mmCIF file of C-alpha atoms and ligand atoms in Angstrom:
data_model
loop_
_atom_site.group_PDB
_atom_site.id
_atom_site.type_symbol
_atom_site.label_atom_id
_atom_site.label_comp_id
_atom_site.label_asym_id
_atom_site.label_seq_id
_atom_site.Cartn_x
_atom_site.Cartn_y
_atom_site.Cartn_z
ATOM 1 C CA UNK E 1248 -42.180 -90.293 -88.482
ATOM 2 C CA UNK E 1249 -42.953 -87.438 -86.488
ATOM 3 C CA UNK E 1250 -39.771 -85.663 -85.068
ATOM 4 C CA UNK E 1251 -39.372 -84.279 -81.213
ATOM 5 C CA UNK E 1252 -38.391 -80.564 -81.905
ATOM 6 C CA UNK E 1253 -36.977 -78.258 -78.462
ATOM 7 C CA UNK E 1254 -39.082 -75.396 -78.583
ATOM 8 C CA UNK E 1255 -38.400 -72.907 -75.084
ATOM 9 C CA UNK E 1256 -37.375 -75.274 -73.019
ATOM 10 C CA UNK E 1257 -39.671 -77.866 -74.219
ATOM 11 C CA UNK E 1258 -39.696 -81.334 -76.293
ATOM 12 C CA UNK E 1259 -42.795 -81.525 -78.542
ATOM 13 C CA UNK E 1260 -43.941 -83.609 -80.997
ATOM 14 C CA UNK E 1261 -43.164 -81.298 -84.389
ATOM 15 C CA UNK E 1262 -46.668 -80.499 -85.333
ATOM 16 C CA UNK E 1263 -47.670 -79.133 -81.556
ATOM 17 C CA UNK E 1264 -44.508 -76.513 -81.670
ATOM 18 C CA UNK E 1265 -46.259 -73.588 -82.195
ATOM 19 C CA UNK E 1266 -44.533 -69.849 -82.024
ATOM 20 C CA UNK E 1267 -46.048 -66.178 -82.048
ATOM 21 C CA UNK E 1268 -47.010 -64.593 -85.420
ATOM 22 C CA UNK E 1269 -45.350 -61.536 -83.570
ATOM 23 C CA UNK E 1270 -42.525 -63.206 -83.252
ATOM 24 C CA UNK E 1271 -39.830 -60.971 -85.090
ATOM 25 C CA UNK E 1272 -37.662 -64.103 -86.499
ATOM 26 C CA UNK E 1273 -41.192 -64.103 -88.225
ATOM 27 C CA UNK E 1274 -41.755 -60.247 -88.919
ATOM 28 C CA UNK E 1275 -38.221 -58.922 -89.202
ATOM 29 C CA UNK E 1276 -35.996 -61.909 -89.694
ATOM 30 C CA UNK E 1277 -34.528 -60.970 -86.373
ATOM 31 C CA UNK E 1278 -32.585 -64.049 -85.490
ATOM 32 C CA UNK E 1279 -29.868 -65.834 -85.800
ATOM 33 C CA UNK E 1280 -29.171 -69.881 -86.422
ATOM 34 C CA UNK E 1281 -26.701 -72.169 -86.387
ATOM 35 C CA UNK E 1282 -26.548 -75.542 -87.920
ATOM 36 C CA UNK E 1283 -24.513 -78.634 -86.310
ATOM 37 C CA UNK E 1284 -23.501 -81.863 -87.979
ATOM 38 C CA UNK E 1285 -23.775 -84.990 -86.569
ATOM 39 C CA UNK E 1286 -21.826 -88.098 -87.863
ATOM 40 C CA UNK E 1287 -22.059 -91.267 -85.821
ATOM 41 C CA UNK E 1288 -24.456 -89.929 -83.649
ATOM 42 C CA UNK E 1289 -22.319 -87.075 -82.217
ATOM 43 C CA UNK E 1290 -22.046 -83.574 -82.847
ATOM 44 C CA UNK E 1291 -19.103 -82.726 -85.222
ATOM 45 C CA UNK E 1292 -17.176 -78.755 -84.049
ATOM 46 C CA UNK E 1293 -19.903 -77.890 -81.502
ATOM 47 C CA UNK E 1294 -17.859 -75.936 -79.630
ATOM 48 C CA UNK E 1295 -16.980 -73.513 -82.539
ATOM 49 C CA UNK E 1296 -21.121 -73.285 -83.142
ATOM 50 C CA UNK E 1297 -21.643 -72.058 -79.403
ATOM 51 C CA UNK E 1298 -18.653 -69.784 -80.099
ATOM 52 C CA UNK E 1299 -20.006 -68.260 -83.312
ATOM 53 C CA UNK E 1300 -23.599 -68.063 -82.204
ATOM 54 C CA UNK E 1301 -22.786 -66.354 -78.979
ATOM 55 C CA UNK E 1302 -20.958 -63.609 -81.416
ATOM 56 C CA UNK E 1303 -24.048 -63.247 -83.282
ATOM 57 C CA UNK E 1304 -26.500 -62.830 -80.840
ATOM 58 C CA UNK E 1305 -23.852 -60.108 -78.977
ATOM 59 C CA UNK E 1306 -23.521 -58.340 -82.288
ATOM 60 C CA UNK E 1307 -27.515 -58.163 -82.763
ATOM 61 C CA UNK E 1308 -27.417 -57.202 -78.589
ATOM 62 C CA UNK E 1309 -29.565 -60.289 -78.570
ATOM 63 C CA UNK E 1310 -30.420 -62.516 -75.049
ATOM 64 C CA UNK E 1311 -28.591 -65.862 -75.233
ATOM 65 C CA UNK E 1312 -31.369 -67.719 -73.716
ATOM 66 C CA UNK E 1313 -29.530 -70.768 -72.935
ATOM 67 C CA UNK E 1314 -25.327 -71.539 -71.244
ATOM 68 C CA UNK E 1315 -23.262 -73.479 -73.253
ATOM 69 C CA UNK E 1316 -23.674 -76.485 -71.371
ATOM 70 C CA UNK E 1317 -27.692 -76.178 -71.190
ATOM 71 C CA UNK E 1318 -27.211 -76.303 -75.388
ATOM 72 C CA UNK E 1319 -25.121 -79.066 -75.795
ATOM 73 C CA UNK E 1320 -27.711 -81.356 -73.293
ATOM 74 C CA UNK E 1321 -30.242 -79.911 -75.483
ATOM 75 C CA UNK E 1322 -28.411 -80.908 -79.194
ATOM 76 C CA UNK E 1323 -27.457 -84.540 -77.905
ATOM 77 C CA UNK E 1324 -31.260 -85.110 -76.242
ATOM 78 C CA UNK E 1325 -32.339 -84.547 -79.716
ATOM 79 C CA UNK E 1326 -30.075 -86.604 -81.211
ATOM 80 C CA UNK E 1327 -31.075 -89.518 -79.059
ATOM 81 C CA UNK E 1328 -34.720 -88.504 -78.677
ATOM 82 C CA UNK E 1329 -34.645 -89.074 -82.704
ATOM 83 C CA UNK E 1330 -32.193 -91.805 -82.686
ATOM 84 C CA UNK E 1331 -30.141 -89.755 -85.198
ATOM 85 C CA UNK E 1332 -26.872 -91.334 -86.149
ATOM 86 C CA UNK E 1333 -26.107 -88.888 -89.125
ATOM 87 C CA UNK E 1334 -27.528 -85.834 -90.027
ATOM 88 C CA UNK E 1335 -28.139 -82.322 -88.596
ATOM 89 C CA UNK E 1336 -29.752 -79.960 -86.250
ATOM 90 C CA UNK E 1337 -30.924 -76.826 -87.059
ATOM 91 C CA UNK E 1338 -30.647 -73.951 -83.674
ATOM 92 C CA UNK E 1339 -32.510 -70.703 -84.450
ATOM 93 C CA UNK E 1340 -32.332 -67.805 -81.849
ATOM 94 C CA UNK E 1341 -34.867 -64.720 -82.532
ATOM 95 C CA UNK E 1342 -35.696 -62.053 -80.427
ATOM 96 C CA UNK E 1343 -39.107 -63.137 -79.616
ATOM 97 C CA UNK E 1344 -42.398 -61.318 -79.528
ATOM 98 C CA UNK E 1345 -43.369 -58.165 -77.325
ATOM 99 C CA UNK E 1346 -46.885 -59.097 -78.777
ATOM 100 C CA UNK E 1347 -46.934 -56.869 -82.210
ATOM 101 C CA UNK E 1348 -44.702 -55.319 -84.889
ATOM 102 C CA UNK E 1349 -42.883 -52.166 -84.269
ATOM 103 C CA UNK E 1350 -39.413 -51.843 -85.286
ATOM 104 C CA UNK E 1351 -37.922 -50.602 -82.442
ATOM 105 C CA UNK E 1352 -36.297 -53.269 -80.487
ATOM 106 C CA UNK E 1353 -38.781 -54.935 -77.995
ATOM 107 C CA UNK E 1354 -37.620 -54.250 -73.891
ATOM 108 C CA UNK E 1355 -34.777 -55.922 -72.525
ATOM 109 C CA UNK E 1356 -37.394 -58.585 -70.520
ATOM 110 C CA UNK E 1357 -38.995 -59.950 -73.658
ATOM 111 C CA UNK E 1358 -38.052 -63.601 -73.782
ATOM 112 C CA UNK E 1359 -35.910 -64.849 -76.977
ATOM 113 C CA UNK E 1360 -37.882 -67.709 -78.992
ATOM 114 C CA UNK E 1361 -35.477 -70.784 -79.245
ATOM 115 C CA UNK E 1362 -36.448 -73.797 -81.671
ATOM 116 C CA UNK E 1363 -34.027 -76.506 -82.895
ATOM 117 C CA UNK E 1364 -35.045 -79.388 -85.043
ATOM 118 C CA UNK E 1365 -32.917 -82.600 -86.258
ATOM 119 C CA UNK E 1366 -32.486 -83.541 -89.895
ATOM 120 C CA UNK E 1367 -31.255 -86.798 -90.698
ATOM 121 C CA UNK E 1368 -29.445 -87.753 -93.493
ATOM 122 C CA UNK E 1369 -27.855 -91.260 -93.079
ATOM 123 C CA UNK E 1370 -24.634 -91.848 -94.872
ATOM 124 C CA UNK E 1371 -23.688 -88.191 -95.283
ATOM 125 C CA UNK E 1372 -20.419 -88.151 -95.087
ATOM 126 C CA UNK E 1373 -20.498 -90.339 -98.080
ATOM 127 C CA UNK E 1374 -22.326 -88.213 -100.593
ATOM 128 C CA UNK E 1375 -21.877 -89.094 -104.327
ATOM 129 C CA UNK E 1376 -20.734 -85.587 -105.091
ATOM 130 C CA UNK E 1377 -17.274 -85.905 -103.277
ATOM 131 C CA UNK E 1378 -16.243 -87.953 -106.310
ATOM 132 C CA UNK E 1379 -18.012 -85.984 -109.022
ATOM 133 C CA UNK E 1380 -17.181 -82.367 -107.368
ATOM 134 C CA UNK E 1381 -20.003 -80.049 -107.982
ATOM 135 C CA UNK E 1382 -21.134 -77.044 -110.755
ATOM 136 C CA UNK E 1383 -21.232 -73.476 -109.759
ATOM 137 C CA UNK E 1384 -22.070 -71.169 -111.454
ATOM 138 C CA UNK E 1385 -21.078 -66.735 -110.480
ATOM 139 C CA UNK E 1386 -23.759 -64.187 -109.273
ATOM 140 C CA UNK E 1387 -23.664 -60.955 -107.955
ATOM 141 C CA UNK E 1388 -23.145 -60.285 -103.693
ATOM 142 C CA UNK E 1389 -26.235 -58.753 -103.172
ATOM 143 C CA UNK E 1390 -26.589 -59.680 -99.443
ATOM 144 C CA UNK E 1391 -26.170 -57.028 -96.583
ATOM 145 C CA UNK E 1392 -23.129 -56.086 -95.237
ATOM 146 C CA UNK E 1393 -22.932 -57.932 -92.263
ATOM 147 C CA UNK E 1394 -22.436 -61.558 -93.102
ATOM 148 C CA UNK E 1395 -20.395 -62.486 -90.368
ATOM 149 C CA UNK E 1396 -23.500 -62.436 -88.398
ATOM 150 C CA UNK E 1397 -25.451 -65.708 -88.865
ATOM 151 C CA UNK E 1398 -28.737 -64.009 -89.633
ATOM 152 C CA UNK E 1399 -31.899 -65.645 -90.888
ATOM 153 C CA UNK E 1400 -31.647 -63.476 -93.676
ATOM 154 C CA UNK E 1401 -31.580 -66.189 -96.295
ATOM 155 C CA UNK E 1402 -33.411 -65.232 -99.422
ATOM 156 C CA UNK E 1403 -31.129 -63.878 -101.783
ATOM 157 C CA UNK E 1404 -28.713 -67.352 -101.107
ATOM 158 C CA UNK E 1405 -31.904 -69.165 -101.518
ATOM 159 C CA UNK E 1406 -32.285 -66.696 -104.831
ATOM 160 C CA UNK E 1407 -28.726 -67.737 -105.756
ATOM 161 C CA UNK E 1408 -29.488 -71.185 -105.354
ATOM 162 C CA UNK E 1409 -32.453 -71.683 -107.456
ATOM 163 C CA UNK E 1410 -30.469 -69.255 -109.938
ATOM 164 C CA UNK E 1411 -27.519 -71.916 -109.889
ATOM 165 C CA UNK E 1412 -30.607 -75.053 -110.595
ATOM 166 C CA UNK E 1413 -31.759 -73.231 -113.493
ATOM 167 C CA UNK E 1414 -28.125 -72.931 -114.799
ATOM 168 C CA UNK E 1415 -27.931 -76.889 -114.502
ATOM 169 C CA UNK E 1416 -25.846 -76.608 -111.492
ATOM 170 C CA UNK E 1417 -25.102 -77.296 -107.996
ATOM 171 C CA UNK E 1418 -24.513 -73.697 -106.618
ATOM 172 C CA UNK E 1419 -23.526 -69.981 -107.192
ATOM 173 C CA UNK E 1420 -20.696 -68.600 -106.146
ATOM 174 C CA UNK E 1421 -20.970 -64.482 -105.285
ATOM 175 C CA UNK E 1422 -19.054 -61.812 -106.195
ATOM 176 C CA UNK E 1423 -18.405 -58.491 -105.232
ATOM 177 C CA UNK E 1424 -16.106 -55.633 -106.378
ATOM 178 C CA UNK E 1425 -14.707 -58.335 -109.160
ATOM 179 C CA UNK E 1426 -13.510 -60.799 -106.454
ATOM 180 C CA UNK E 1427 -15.825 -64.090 -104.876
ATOM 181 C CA UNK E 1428 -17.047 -63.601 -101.604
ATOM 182 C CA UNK E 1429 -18.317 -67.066 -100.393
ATOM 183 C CA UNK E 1430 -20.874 -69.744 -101.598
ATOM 184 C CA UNK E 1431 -24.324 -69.292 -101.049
ATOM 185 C CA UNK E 1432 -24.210 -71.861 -97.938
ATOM 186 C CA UNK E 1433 -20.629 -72.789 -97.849
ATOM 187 C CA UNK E 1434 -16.917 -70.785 -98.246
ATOM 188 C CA UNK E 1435 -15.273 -70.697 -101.454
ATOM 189 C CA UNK E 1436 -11.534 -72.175 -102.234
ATOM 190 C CA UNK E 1437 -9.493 -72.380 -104.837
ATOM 191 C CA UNK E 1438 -5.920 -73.987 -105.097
ATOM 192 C CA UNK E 1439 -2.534 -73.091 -106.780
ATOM 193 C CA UNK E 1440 0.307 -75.773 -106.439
ATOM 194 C CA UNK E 1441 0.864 -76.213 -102.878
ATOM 195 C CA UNK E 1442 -1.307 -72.824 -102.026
ATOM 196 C CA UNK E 1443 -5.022 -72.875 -101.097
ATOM 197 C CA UNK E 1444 -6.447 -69.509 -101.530
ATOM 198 C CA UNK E 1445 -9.368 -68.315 -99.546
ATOM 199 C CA UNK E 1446 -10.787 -64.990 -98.701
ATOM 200 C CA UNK E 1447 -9.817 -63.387 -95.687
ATOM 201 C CA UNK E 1448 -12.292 -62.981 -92.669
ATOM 202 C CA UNK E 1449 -14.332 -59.392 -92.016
ATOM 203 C CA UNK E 1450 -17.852 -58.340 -92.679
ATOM 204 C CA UNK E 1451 -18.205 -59.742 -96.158
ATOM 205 C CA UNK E 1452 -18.534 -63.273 -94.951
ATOM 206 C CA UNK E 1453 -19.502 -65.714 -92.657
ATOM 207 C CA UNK E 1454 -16.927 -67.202 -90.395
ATOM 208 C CA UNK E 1455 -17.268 -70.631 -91.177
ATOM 209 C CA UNK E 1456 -16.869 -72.871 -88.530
ATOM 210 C CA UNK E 1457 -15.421 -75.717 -91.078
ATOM 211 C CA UNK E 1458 -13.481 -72.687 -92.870
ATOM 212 C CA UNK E 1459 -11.528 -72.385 -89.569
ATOM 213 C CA UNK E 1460 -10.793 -76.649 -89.227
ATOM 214 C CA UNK E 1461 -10.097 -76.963 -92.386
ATOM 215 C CA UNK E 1462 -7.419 -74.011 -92.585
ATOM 216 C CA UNK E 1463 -5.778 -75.229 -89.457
ATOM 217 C CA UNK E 1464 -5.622 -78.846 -90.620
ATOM 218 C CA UNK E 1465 -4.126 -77.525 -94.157
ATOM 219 C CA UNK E 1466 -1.131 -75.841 -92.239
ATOM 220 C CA UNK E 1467 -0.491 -78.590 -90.150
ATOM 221 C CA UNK E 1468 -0.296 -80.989 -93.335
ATOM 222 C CA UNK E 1469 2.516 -78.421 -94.033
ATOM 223 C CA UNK E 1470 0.232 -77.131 -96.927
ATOM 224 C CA UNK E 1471 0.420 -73.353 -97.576
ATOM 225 C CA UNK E 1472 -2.859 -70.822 -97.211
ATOM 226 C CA UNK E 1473 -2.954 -67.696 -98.641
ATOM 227 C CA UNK E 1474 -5.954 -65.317 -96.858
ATOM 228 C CA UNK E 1475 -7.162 -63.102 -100.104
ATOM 229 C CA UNK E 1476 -10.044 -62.374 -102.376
ATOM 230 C CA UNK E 1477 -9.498 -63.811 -105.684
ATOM 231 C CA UNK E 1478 -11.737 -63.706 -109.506
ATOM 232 C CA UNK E 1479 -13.802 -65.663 -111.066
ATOM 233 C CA UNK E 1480 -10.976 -65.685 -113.770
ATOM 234 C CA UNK E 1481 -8.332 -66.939 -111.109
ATOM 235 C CA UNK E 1482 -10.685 -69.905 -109.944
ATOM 236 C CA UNK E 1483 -11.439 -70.962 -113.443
ATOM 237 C CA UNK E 1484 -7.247 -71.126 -114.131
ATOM 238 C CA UNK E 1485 -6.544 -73.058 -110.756
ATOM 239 C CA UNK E 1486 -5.588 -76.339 -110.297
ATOM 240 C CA UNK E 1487 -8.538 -76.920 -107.803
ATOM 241 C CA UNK E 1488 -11.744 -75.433 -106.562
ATOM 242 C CA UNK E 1489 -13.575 -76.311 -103.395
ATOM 243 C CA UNK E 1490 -16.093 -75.474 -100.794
ATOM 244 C CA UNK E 1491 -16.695 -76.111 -97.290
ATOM 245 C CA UNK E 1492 -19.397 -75.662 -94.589
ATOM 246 C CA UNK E 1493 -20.814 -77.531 -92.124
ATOM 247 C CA UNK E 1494 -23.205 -79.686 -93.729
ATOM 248 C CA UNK E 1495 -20.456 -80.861 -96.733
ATOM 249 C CA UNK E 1496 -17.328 -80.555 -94.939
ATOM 250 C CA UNK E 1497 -15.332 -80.420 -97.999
ATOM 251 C CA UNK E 1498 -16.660 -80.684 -101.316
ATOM 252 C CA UNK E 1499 -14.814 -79.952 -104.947
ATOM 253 C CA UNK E 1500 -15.945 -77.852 -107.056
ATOM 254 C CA UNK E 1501 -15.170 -78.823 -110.746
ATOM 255 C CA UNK E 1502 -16.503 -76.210 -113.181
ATOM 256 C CA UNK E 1503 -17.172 -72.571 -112.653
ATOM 257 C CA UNK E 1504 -19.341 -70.939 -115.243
ATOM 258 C CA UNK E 1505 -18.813 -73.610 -117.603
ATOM 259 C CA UNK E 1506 -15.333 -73.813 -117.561
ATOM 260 C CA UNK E 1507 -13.688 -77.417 -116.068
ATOM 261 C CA UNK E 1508 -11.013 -77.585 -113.552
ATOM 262 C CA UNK E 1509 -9.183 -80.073 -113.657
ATOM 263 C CA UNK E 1510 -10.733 -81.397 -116.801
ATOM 264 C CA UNK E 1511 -13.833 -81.768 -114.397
ATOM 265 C CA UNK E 1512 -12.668 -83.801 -111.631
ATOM 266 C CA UNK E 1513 -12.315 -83.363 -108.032
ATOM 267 C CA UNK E 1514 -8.375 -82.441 -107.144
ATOM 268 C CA UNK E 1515 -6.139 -84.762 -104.838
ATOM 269 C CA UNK E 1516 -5.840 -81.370 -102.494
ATOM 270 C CA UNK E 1517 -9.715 -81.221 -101.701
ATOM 271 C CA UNK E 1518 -10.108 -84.811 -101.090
ATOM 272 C CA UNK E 1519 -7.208 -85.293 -98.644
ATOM 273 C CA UNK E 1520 -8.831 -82.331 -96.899
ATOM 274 C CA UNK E 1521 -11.881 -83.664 -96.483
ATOM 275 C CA UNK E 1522 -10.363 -86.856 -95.676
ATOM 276 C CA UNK E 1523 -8.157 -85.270 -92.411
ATOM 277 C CA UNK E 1524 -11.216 -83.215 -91.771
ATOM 278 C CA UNK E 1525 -13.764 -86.105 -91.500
ATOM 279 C CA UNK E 1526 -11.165 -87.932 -89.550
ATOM 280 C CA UNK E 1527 -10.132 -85.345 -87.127
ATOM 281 C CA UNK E 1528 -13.683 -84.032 -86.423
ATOM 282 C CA UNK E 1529 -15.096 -87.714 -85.878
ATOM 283 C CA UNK E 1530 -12.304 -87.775 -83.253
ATOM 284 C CA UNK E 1531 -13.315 -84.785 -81.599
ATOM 285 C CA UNK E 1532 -17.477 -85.265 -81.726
ATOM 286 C CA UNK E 1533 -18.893 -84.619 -78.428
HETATM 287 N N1 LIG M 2979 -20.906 -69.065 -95.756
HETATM 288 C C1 LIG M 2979 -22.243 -68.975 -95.706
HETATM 289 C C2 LIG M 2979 -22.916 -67.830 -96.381
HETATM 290 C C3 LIG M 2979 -22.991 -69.962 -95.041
HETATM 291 O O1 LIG M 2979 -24.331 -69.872 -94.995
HETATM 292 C C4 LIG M 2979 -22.314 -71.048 -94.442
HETATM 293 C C5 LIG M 2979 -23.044 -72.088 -93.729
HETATM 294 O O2 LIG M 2979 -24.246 -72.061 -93.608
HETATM 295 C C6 LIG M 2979 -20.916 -71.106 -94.533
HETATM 296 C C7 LIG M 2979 -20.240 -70.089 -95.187
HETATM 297 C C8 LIG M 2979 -20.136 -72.231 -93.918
HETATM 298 O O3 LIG M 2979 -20.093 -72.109 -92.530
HETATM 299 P P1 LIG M 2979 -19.914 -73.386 -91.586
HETATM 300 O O4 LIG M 2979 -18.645 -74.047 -92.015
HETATM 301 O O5 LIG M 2979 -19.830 -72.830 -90.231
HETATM 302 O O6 LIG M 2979 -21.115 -74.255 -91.834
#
C-alpha cells in the first residue's frame, strides 16, 4: 500500500514526495527529527516531542516551520489518512536548500524542508522481546559531542547496530571515558535493589522523551533513581538492565557482553515499568 507522507505543507502519495538534492538534510545532515509513537491510534508523549524538537532546532538556530498546534493536526491527519492504529511517525526538520552546497549557513529566508512519514507496526506494544529481554553488546562513543540535539547524524548508531548483529545481538551499548553513555537508539538502565541507575542529562546524550516518563513514574512508585554514569562492569553485576526510547518504551536487557543478568531473564523492576508506562501514556495519548 502506498502511504500519504506530509511533505511542506502537503499530503502526497509517497513516491511523488520529492525534495532538493541541495537540500542540506541531504548534503550536510543538517536536520533534526523526531519520532512519535502511536498506540491505539493516538500519539503516545507528543507534547514532550514538540518540546524537544523545538530545543533542537533553537540549538542548530534552525526555523521551526510549523506551531505546535499546526504539528499535532499534521501527526493525527497522518494517522487517520493511513488508518494507523499502532505504529510510528517519523518528523524530520532540515534547513532546506538555498539551491547549492556551501557550508556557510544559507540566509535567514530560505524555507526549512519538513517531511514526516507513518510506520505501522500493529501489536507493538506487545513485542516478543519484553519477555525474552534483549543482547547488547559494548562499543566505543564515537558520536559528536552534542547528542542532546536530535540530529540526523545517525551513522555511527547505525555502525553500532550492525556491529551489535554481527555479535549475535540486539544492540550496543556506548561507552565513553570507562562509563555507558546511552544505547544506540534508546537510554541505558541498570538496577540495584530498589535503585535504578541512569546517566545524568548534558551533552553526552539525548534527552529521551521516555527517559523523562519513565523516571517520573519510578519515583512516584516510591522507587529510588540515582542520576550517574556507571561501567560496563557495574551493569554486568546488577540485578537488572534495561532500555527505553520511544519506539520500545521499556525493554530489558538480559546480557551485556556475554555475561547474563539475571540468569538471562527480564527483571520484575523493568517490566512493572513498562507496565505503568504503557498504562499511563495510553491514558494521556492525544
Ligand atoms: N538515545 C538515543 C541516542 C536515541 O536515538 C533515542 C531515540 O531515538 C533515545 C535515546 C530515546 O529517546 P526517546 O525516549 O525520546 O525516544
Amino acid at each position: 500500500m502506498t502511504r500519504t507522507v506530509y511533505l511542506n505543507g502537503e499530503y502526497l502519495p509517497e513516491d511523488e514526495a520529492k525534495i532538493s538534492i541541495f537540500d542540506r538534510g541531504f548534503l550536510m545532515a543538517d536536520g533534526v527529527y523526531e519520532v512519535t509513537s502511536v498506540l491505539g491510534g493516538k500519539l503516545i508523549d507528543f507534547e514532550g516531542h514538540a518540546v524537544r524538537l523545538q530545543r533542537s532546532l533553537d540549538e542548530l538556530e534552525m526555523q521551526h516551520p510549523s506551531s505546535r498546534d499546526d504539528l499535532l493536526e499534521v501527526h493525527r491527519e497522518l494517522v487517520r489518512l493511513n488508518d494507523i492504529t499502532d505504529g510510528m511517525i517519523y518528523l524530520q526538520i532540515t534547513r532546506g536548500s538555498a539551491g547549492d552546497r556551501d557550508f556557510a549557513y544559507p540566509s535567514k529566508d530560505t524555507p526549512p524542508t519538513i517531511v514526516l512519514f507513518t510506520q505501522a507496526k500493529p501489536g507493538m506494544a506487545d513485542s516478543p522481546m519484553a519477555k525474552t529481554g534483549m543482547k547488547v553488546i559494548s562499543i566505543a562513543d564515537e558520536r559528536w559531542g552534542r547528542r542532546d540535539i536530535k540530529t540526523v547524524q545517525l551513522l555511527y548508531p547505525s555502525m553500532g547496530k550492525m556491529m551489535a548483529k554481527a555479535a549475535g545481538c540486539d544492540d550496543a551499548w556506548m561507552v565513553e571515558d570507562g562509563a555507558v553513555t546511552e544505547g544506540t537508539s534508546n537510554n541505558a538502565y541498570i538496577v540495584k535493589g530498589n535503585t535504578i541507575i541512569t546517566r545524568q542529562l548534558s551533552h553526552d546524550i539525548l534527552h529521551g522523551i521516555t527517559r523523562a516518563a519513565v523516571l517520573r513514574f519510578a519515583a512516584e512508585a516510591q522507587m529510588q533513581v540515582e542520576e550517574r554514569p556507571f561501567t560496563i562492569e557495574e551493569a554486568q553485576a546488577a540485578d537488572e538492565a534495561f532500555i527505553t526510547s520511544a519506539s520500545t518504551f521499556v525493554m530489558p536487557v538480559v546480557e551485556i557482553d556475554g555475561a547474563a543478568i539475571r540468569a538471562g531473564t527480564p527483571g520484575p523492576v523493568a517490566a512493572r515499568l513498562r507496565e505503568i508506562y504503557l498504562d499511563e501514556s495510553r491514558k494521556a495519548a492525544l
